Coordinates of C-alpha atoms in Angstrom, one line a residue:
Chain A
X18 CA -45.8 42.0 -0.2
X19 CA -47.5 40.3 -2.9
X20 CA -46.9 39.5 -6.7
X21 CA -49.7 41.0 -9.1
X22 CA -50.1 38.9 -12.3
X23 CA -52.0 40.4 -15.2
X24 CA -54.0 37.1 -17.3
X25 CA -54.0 38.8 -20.8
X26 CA -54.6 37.5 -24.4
X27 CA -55.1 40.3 -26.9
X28 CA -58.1 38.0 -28.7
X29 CA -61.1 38.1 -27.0
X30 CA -62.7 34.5 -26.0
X31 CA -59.6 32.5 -25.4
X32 CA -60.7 31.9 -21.8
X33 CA -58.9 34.7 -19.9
X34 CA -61.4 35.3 -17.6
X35 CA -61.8 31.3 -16.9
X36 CA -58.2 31.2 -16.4
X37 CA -58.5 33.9 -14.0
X38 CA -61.2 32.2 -11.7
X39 CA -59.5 29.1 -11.6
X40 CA -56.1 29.7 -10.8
X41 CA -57.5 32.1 -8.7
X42 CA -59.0 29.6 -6.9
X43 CA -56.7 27.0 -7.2
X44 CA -53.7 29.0 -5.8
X45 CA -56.7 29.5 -2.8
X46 CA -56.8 25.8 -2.4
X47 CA -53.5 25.7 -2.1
X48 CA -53.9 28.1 1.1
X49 CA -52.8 31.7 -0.5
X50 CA -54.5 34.5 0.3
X51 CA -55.9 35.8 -3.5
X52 CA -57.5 38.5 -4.6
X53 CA -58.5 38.4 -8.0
X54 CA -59.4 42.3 -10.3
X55 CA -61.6 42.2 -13.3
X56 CA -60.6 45.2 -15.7
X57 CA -63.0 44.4 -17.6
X58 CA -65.2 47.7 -16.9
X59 CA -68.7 47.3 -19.0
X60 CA -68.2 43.8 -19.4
X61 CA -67.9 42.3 -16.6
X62 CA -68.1 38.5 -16.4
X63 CA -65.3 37.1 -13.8
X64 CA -67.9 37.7 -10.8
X65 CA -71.0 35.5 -13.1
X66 CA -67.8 32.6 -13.5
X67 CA -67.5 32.9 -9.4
X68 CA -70.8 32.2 -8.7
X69 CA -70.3 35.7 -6.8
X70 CA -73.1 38.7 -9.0
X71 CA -75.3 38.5 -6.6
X72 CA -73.3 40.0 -3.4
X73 CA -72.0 43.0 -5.4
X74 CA -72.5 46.3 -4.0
X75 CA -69.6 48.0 -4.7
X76 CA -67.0 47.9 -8.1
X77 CA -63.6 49.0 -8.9
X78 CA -64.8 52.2 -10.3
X79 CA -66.2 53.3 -6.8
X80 CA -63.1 52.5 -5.3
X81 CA -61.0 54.6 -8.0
X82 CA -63.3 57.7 -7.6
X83 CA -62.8 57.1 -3.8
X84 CA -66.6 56.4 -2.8
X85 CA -65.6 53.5 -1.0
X86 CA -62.7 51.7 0.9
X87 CA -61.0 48.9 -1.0
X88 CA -62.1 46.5 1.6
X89 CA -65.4 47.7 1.5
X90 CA -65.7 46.8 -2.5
X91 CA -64.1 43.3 -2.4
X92 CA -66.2 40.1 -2.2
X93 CA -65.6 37.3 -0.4
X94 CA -65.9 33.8 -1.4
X95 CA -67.7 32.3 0.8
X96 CA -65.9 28.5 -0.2
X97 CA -62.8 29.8 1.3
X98 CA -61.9 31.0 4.8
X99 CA -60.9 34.9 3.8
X100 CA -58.5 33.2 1.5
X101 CA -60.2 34.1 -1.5
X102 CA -61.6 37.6 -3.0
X103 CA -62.6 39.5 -5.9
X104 CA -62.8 43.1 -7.1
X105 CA -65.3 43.1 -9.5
X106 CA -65.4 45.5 -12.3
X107 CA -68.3 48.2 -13.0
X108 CA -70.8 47.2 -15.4
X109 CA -72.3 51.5 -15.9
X110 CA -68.3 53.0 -16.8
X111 CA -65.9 52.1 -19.8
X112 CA -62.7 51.3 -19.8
X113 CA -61.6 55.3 -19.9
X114 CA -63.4 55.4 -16.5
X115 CA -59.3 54.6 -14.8
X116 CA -56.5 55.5 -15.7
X117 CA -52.4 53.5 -15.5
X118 CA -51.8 55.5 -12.6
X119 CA -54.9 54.9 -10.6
X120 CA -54.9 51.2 -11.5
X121 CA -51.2 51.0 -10.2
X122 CA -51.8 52.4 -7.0
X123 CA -54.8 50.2 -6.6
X124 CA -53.1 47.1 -7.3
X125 CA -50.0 48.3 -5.2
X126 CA -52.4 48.7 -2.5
X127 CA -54.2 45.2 -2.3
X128 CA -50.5 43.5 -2.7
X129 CA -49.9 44.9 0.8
X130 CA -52.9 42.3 2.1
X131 CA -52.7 39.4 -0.3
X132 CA -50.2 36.7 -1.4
X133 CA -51.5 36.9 -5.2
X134 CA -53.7 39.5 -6.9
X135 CA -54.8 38.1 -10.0
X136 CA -55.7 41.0 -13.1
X137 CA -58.2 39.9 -15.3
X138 CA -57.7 41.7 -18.8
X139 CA -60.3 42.7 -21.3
X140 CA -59.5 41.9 -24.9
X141 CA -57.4 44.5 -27.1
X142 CA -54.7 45.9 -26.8
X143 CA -56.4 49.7 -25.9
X144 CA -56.8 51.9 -22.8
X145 CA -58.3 48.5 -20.8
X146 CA -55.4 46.4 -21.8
X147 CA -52.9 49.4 -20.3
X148 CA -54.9 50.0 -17.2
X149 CA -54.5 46.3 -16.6
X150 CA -51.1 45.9 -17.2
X151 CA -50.4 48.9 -14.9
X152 CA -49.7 47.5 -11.8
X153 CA -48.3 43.5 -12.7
X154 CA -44.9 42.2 -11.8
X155 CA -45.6 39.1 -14.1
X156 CA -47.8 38.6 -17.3
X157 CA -49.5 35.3 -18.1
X158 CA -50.5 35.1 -21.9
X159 CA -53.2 32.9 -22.9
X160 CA -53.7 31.5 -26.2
X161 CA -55.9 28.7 -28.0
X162 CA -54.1 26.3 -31.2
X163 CA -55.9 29.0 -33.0
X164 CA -53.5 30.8 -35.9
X165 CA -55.8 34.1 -35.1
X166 CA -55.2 33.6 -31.2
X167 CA -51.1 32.6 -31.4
X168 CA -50.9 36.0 -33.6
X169 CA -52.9 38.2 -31.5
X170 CA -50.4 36.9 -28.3
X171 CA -47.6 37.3 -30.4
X172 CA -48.8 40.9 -30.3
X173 CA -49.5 41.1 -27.0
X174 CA -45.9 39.7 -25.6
X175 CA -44.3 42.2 -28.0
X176 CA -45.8 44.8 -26.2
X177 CA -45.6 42.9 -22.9
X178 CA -41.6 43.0 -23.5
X179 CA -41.7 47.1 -23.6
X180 CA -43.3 47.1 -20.1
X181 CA -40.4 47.3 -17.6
X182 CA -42.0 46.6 -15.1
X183 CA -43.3 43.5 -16.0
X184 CA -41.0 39.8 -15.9
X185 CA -40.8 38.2 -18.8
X186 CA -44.6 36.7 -19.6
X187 CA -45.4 33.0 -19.5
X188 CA -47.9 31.2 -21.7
X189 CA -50.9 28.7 -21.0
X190 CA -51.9 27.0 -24.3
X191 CA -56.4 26.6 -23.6
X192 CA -58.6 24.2 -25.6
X193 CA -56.5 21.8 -27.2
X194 CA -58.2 19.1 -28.8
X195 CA -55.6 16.4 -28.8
X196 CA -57.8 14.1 -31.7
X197 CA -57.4 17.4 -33.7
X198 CA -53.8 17.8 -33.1
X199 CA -52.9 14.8 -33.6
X200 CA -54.2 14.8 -37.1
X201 CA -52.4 18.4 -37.9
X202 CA -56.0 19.8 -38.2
X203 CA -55.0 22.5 -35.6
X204 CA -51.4 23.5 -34.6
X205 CA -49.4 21.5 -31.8
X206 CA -47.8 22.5 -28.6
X207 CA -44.5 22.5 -29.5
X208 CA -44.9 24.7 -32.9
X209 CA -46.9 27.4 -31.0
X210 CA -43.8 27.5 -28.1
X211 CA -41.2 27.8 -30.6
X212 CA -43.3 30.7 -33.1
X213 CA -43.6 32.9 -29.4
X214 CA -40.6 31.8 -27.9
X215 CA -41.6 32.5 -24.0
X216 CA -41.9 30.0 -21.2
X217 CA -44.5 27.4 -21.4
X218 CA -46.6 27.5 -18.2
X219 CA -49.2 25.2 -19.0
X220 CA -51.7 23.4 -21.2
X221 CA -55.1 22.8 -20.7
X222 CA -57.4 20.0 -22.8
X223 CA -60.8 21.2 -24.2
X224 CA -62.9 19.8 -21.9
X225 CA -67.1 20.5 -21.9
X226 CA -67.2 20.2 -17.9
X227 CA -65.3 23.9 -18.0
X228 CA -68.3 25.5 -19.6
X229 CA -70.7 24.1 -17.4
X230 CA -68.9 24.7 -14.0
X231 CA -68.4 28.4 -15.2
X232 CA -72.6 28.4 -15.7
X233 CA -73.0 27.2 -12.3
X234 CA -70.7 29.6 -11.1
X235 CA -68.2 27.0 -9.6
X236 CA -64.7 27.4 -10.7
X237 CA -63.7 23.8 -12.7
X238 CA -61.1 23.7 -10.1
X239 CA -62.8 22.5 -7.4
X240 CA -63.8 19.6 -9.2
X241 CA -61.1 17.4 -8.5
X242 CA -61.9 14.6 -11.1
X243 CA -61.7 16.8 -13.8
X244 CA -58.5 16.5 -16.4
X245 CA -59.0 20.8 -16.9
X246 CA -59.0 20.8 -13.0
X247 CA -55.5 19.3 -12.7
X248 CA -54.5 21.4 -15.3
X249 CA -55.3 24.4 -13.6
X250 CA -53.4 22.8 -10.1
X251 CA -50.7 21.7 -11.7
X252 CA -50.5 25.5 -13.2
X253 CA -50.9 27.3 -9.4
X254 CA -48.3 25.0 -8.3
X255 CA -45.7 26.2 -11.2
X256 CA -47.0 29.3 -10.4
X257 CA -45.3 29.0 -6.5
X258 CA -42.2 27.7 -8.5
X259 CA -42.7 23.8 -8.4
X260 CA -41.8 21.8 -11.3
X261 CA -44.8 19.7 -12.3
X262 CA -44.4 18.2 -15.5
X263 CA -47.1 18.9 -18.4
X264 CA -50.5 16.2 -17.9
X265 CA -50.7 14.2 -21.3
X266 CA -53.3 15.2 -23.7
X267 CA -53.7 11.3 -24.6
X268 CA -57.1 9.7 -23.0
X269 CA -56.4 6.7 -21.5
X270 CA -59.7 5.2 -21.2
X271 CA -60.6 5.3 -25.2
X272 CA -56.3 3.8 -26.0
X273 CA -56.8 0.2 -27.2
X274 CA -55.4 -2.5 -25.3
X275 CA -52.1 -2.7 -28.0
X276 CA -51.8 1.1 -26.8
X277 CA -51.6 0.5 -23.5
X278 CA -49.2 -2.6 -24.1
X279 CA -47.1 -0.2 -26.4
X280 CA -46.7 2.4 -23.7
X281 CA -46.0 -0.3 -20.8
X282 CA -43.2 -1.3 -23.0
X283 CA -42.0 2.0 -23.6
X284 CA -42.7 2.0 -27.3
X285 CA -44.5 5.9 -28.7
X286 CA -47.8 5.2 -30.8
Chain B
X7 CA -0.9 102.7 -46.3
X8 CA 2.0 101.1 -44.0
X9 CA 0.0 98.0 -44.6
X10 CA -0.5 98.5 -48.2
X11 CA 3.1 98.8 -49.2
X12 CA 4.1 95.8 -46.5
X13 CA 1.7 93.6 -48.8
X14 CA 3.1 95.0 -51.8
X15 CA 6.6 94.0 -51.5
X16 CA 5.9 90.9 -50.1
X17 CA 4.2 90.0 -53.0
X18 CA 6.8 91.2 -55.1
X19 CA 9.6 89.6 -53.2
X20 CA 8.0 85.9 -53.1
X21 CA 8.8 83.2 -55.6
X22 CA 5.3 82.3 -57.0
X23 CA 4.4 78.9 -56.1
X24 CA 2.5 76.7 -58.5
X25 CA -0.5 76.3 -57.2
X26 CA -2.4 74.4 -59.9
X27 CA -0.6 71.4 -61.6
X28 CA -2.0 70.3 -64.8
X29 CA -1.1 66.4 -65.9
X30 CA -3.2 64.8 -69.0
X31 CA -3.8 61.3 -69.8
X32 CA -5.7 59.2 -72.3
X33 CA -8.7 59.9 -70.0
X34 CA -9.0 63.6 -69.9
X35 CA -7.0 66.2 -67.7
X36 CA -6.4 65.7 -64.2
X37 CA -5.7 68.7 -62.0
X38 CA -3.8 69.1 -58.6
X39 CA -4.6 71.6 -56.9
X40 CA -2.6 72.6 -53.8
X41 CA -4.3 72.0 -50.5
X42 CA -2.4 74.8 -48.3
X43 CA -3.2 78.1 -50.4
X44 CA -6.2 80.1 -50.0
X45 CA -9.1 79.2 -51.7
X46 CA -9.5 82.9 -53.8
X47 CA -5.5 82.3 -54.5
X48 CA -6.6 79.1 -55.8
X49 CA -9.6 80.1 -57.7
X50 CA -7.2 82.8 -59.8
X51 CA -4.4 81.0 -60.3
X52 CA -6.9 78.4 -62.3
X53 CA -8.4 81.3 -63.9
X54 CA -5.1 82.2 -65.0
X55 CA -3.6 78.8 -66.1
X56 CA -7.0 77.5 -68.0
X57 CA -7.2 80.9 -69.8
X58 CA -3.3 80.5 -70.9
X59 CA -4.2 76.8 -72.0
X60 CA -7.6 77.5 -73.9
X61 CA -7.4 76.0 -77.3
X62 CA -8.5 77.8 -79.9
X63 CA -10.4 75.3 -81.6
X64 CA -14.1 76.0 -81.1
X65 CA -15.5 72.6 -82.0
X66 CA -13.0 70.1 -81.0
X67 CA -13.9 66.9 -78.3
X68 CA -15.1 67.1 -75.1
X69 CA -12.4 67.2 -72.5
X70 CA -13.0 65.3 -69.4
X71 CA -11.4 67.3 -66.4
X72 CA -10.9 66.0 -63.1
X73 CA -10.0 67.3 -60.1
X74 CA -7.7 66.2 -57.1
X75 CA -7.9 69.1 -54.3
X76 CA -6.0 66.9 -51.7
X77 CA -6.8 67.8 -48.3
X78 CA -9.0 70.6 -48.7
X79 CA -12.5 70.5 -48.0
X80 CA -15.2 71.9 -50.2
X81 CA -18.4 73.2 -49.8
X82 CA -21.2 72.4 -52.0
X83 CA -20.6 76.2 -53.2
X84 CA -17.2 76.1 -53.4
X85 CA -17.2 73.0 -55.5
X86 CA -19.9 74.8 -57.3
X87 CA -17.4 77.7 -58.0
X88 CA -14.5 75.2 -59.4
X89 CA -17.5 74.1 -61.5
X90 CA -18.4 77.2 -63.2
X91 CA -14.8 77.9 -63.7
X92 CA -13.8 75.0 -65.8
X93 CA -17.4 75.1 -67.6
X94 CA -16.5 78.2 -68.6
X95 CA -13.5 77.1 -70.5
X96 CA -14.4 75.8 -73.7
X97 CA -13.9 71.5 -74.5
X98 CA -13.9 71.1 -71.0
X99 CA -16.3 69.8 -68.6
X100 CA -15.6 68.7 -65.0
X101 CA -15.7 64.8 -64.4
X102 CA -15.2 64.7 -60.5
X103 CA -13.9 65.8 -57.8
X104 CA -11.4 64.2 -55.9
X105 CA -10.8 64.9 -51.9
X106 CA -8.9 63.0 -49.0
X107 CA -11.1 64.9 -46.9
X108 CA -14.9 64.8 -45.6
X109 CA -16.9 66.1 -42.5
X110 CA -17.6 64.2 -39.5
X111 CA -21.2 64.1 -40.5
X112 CA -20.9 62.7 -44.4
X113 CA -17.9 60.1 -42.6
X114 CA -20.7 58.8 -40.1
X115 CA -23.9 58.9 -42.9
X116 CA -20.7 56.6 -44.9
X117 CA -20.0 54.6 -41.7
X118 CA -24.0 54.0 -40.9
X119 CA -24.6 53.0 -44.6
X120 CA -21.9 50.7 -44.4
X121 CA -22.3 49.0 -41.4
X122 CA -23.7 45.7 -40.3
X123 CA -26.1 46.4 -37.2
X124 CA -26.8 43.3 -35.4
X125 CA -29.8 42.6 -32.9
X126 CA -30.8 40.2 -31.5
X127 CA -34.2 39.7 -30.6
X128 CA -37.8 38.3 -31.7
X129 CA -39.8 41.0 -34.0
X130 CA -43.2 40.0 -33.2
X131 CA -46.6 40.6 -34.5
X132 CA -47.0 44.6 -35.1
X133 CA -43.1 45.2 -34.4
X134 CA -41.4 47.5 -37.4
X135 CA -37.5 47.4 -36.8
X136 CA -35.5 49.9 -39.3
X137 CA -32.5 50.7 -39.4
X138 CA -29.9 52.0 -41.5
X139 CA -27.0 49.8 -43.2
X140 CA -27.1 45.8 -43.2
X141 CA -29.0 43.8 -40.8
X142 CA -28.3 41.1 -38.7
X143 CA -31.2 39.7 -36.8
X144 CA -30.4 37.1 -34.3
X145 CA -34.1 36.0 -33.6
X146 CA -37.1 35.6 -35.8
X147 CA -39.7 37.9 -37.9
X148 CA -42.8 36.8 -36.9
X149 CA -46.3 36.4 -38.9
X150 CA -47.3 40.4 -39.0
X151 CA -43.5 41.8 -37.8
X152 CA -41.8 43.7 -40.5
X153 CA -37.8 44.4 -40.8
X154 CA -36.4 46.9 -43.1
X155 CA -33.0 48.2 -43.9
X156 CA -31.1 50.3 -46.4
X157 CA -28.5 47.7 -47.2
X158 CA -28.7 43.8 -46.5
X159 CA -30.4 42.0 -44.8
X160 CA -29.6 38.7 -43.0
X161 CA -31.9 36.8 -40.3
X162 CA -30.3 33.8 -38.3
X163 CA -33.9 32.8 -37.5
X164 CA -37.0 32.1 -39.2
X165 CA -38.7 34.9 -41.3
X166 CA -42.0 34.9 -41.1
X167 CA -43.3 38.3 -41.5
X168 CA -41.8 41.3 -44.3
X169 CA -38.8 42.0 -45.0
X170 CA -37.6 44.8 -46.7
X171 CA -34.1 45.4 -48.1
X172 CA -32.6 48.1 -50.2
X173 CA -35.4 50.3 -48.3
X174 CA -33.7 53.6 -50.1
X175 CA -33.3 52.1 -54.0
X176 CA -30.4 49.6 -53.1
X177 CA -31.4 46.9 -56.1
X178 CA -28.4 44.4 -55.3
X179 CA -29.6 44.2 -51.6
X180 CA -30.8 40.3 -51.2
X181 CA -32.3 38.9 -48.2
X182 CA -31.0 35.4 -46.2
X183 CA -32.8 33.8 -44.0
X184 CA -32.3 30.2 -42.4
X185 CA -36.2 29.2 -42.4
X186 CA -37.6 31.5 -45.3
X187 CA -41.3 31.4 -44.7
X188 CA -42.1 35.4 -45.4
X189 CA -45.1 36.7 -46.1
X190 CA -43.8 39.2 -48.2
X191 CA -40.7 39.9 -49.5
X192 CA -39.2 43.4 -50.7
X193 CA -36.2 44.5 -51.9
X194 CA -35.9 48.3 -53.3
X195 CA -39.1 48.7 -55.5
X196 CA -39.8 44.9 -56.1
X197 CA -42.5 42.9 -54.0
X198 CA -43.1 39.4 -53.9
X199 CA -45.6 37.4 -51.9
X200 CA -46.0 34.1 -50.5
X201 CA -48.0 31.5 -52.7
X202 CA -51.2 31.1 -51.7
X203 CA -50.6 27.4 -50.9
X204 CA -48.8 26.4 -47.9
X205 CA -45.5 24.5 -48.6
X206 CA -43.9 22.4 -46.0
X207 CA -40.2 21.3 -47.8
X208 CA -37.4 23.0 -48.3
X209 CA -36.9 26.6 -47.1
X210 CA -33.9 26.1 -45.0
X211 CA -31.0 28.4 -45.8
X212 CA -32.1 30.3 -48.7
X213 CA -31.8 33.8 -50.5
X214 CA -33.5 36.6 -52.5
X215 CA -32.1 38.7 -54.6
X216 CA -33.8 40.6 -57.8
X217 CA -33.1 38.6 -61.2
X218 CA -32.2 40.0 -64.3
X219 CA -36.1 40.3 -65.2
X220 CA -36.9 42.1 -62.7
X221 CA -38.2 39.7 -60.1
X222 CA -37.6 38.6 -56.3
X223 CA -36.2 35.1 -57.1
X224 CA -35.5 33.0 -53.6
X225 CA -32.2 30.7 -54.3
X226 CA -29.9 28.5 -52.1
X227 CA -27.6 30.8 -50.1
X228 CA -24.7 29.0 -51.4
X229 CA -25.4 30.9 -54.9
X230 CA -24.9 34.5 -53.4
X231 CA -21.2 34.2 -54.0
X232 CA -21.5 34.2 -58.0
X233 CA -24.7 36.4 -57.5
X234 CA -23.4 39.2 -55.3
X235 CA -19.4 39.0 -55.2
X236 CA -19.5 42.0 -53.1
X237 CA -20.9 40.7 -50.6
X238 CA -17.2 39.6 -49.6
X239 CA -16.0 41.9 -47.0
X240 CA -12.8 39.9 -46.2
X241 CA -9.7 41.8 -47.5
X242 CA -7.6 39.1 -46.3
X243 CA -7.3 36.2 -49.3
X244 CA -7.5 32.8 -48.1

């Protein structure tokens, strides 16, 4: 039996649906069997991020409304040896097109066959948000060092805390710019943990590479130079219950040779 | 008519018991009334003793009456009654009514109003916690969360959201908070708002209360004890 774990935000464009992909794929690499849900009905977007639109023939909807066997509707990717899948969501419905109860039994029903199932959530806190929460044993919030985005998460783990079904939810921090934090121009990692008060799964840089794997359709992840890459590992393998510690935000290629100096000797800049 | 006459002499044969005892002081007129007669017994015997007691000056002061019914309870329309009685008298006009006893319901509205109800948790962005009495949050108020209570309120945490004390007309409620960073503040009818400008000193262990001009004024918390001496529970002295 698996563990379903709903990727949720509340503000739209904090990289939820990245997040998905790549842990997704990262807990893959690490040899789980994954099957990753969009919720997203009408705005689909996690199967463009996979590199997987084109093998589509069959969505969640369809599987709901009983027109097709699960297994029928899920896509393989190809990069991993039936390790990895997705359920993509319809692009013709609307979120009203499932309801809490049929999302449960759907998710119940694909924890039977995989290790993880990974929920992709729309934005909101409406009927998408509460179809996608339906069926998780765990919550991941993601948030940006945005005030807008830490209050919309607040929100959402207030309302994640009603659901009693549903462990206590864990946050990833996404896009930190660590020249802008470092010169207060955006809110640091430490603030942001202590205003939510919830576990601290992860942070992940800003980093320009994300955006273009996601347009090639190839998951950051399995990039393995990449600083957002590690990130997302280091994440999957918290998520199997290692303790990794958090990747610096500091670049060491642009620190001055005094810097480096400094930190040999232990001194903080 | 066996009946009748068995009442009759019983009547006849029993002392009379005073049920209304009249004592004045400087204040006014106090009245006992007995607690184990019948409340129509009651109601005549004052009749009686008032109407024996009328003065007969027409003009003369006010009399302040008040009343001590030990432990008999009254309804609203009984008290009502007692009322109309005494009004009737002339000088006097009823200044309380005193009783040892109350109903279960009025004892736990008392008890609930009184109370300090702690929780502890984090009232996050679009939470609303209300509750009756003083409040003791063990957590925060975040940006967007809102508190409110009748009586107090105290917050062993940072408040960054509303608060809102004295939520039914409570005036002297005041607010603590160890990080005071609210958004708003309330207290009975007042509001007050965060400046526009963010601050970064001070705001540790810190207070609001209404000020003699009629403004939410945040303090040091160490100033509540000349502000709001009630605030002392304690019967104990040390």
């Amino acid at each position: 039996m698996g563990e379903a774990i709903v990727i949720t935000s509340g503000k739209g464009g904090v990289g939820k649906t990245t997040t998905t992909a790549n842990l997704g794929t990262a807990l893959a690499l690490l040899g789980k069997r994954v099957c990753l849900v969009d919720t997203d009905i009408g705005l689909r977007n996690l199967d463009v991020i996979m590199g997987l639109e084109n093998r589509i023939i069959y969505d969640l909807v369809d599987v709901v409304e009983g027109r097709c066997a699960v297994q029928k509707a899920l896509v393989k990717d190809k990069r991993f040896d039936d390790l990895l899948y997705l359920l993509p969501a319809a692009q013709t419905s609307d979120k009203s097109a499932v309801t809490p109860e049929q999302m449960k039994q759907l998710i119940d029903e694909l924890k039977q066959d995989y290790d993880y199932v990974l929920i992709d959530c729309p934005a909101g806190i409406e009927q998408g948000y509460k179809n996608a929460v339906a069926g998780a044993d765990q919550a991941i919030v993601v948030t940006t060092p945005d005030v807008s985005a830490v209050r919309d998460a607040d929100r959402i783990i207030g309302l994640l805390e009603k659901e009693e079904n549903i462990r206590p939810p864990r946050l990833i921090i996404n896009r930190i710019r660590s020249h802008m934090v470092k010169n207060h121009d955006m809110l640091d990692i430490d603030e942001i943990v202590m205003h939510l008060s919830i576990d601290l799964l992860g942070i992940i840089a800003d980093d320009d590479n994300v955006i273009k794997a996601s347009n090639n359709g190839e998951p950051i992840v399995l990039d393995p130079n990449s600083k957002a890459s590690l990130a997302y590992r280091n994440i999957a393998r918290r998520l199997l219950g290692e303790s990794v510690p958090l990747l610096s935000l500091e670049d060491e290629e642009n620190k001055g040779l005094l810097a480096k100096i400094k930190k040999f000797f232990g001194v903080r800049s | 008519m066996f009946g009748e006459i068995f009442v009759e002499v019983n009547v006849v044969n029993k002392p009379k018991k005073q049920y209304v005892a009249m004592k004045g002081t400087k204040d006014g007129l106090t009245l006992h009334l007995d607690d184990t007669c019948s409340y129509d017994e009651l109601l005549k015997e004052l009749d009686e003793k008032l109407a024996i007691n009328e003065t007969d000056e027409q003009d003369g002061p006010f009399i302040a009456v008040r009343l001590h019914v030990g432990n008999r309870y009254l309804t609203h329309e009984q008290e009502e009654r007692l009322r109309a009685i005494i009004r009737a008298k002339k000088n006097l006009v009823v200044d309380s009514i005193e009783s040892n006893v109350m109903t279960k319901q009025e004892a736990l509205e008392w008890k609930r109003k009184n109370e300090i109800v702690s929780v502890a948790k984090i009232v996050r962005s679009g939470q609303v916690l209300h509750v009756k009495g003083d409040l003791l949050l063990i957590g925060d108020v975040n940006p967007g969360g809102t508190v409110i209570a009748s009586g107090n309120i105290f917050i062993m945490g940072a408040l960054r959201g509303i608060a809102h004390a004295g939520y039914d007309g409570n005036r002297q409620a005041i607010i603590a908070a160890s990080i005071m960073k609210p958004t708003q503040l309330r207290i009975s009818d007042v509001m007050n708002r965060a400046p526009d400008y963010r601050t970064d000193e001070g705001n540790e262990m810190e207070c609001a209360y209404i000020d003699e001009n009629d403004q939410i004024v945040v303090d040091r918390l160490q100033l509540l004890t000349h502000l709001r001496p009630n605030l002392t529970r304690l019967e104990r002295s040390f």
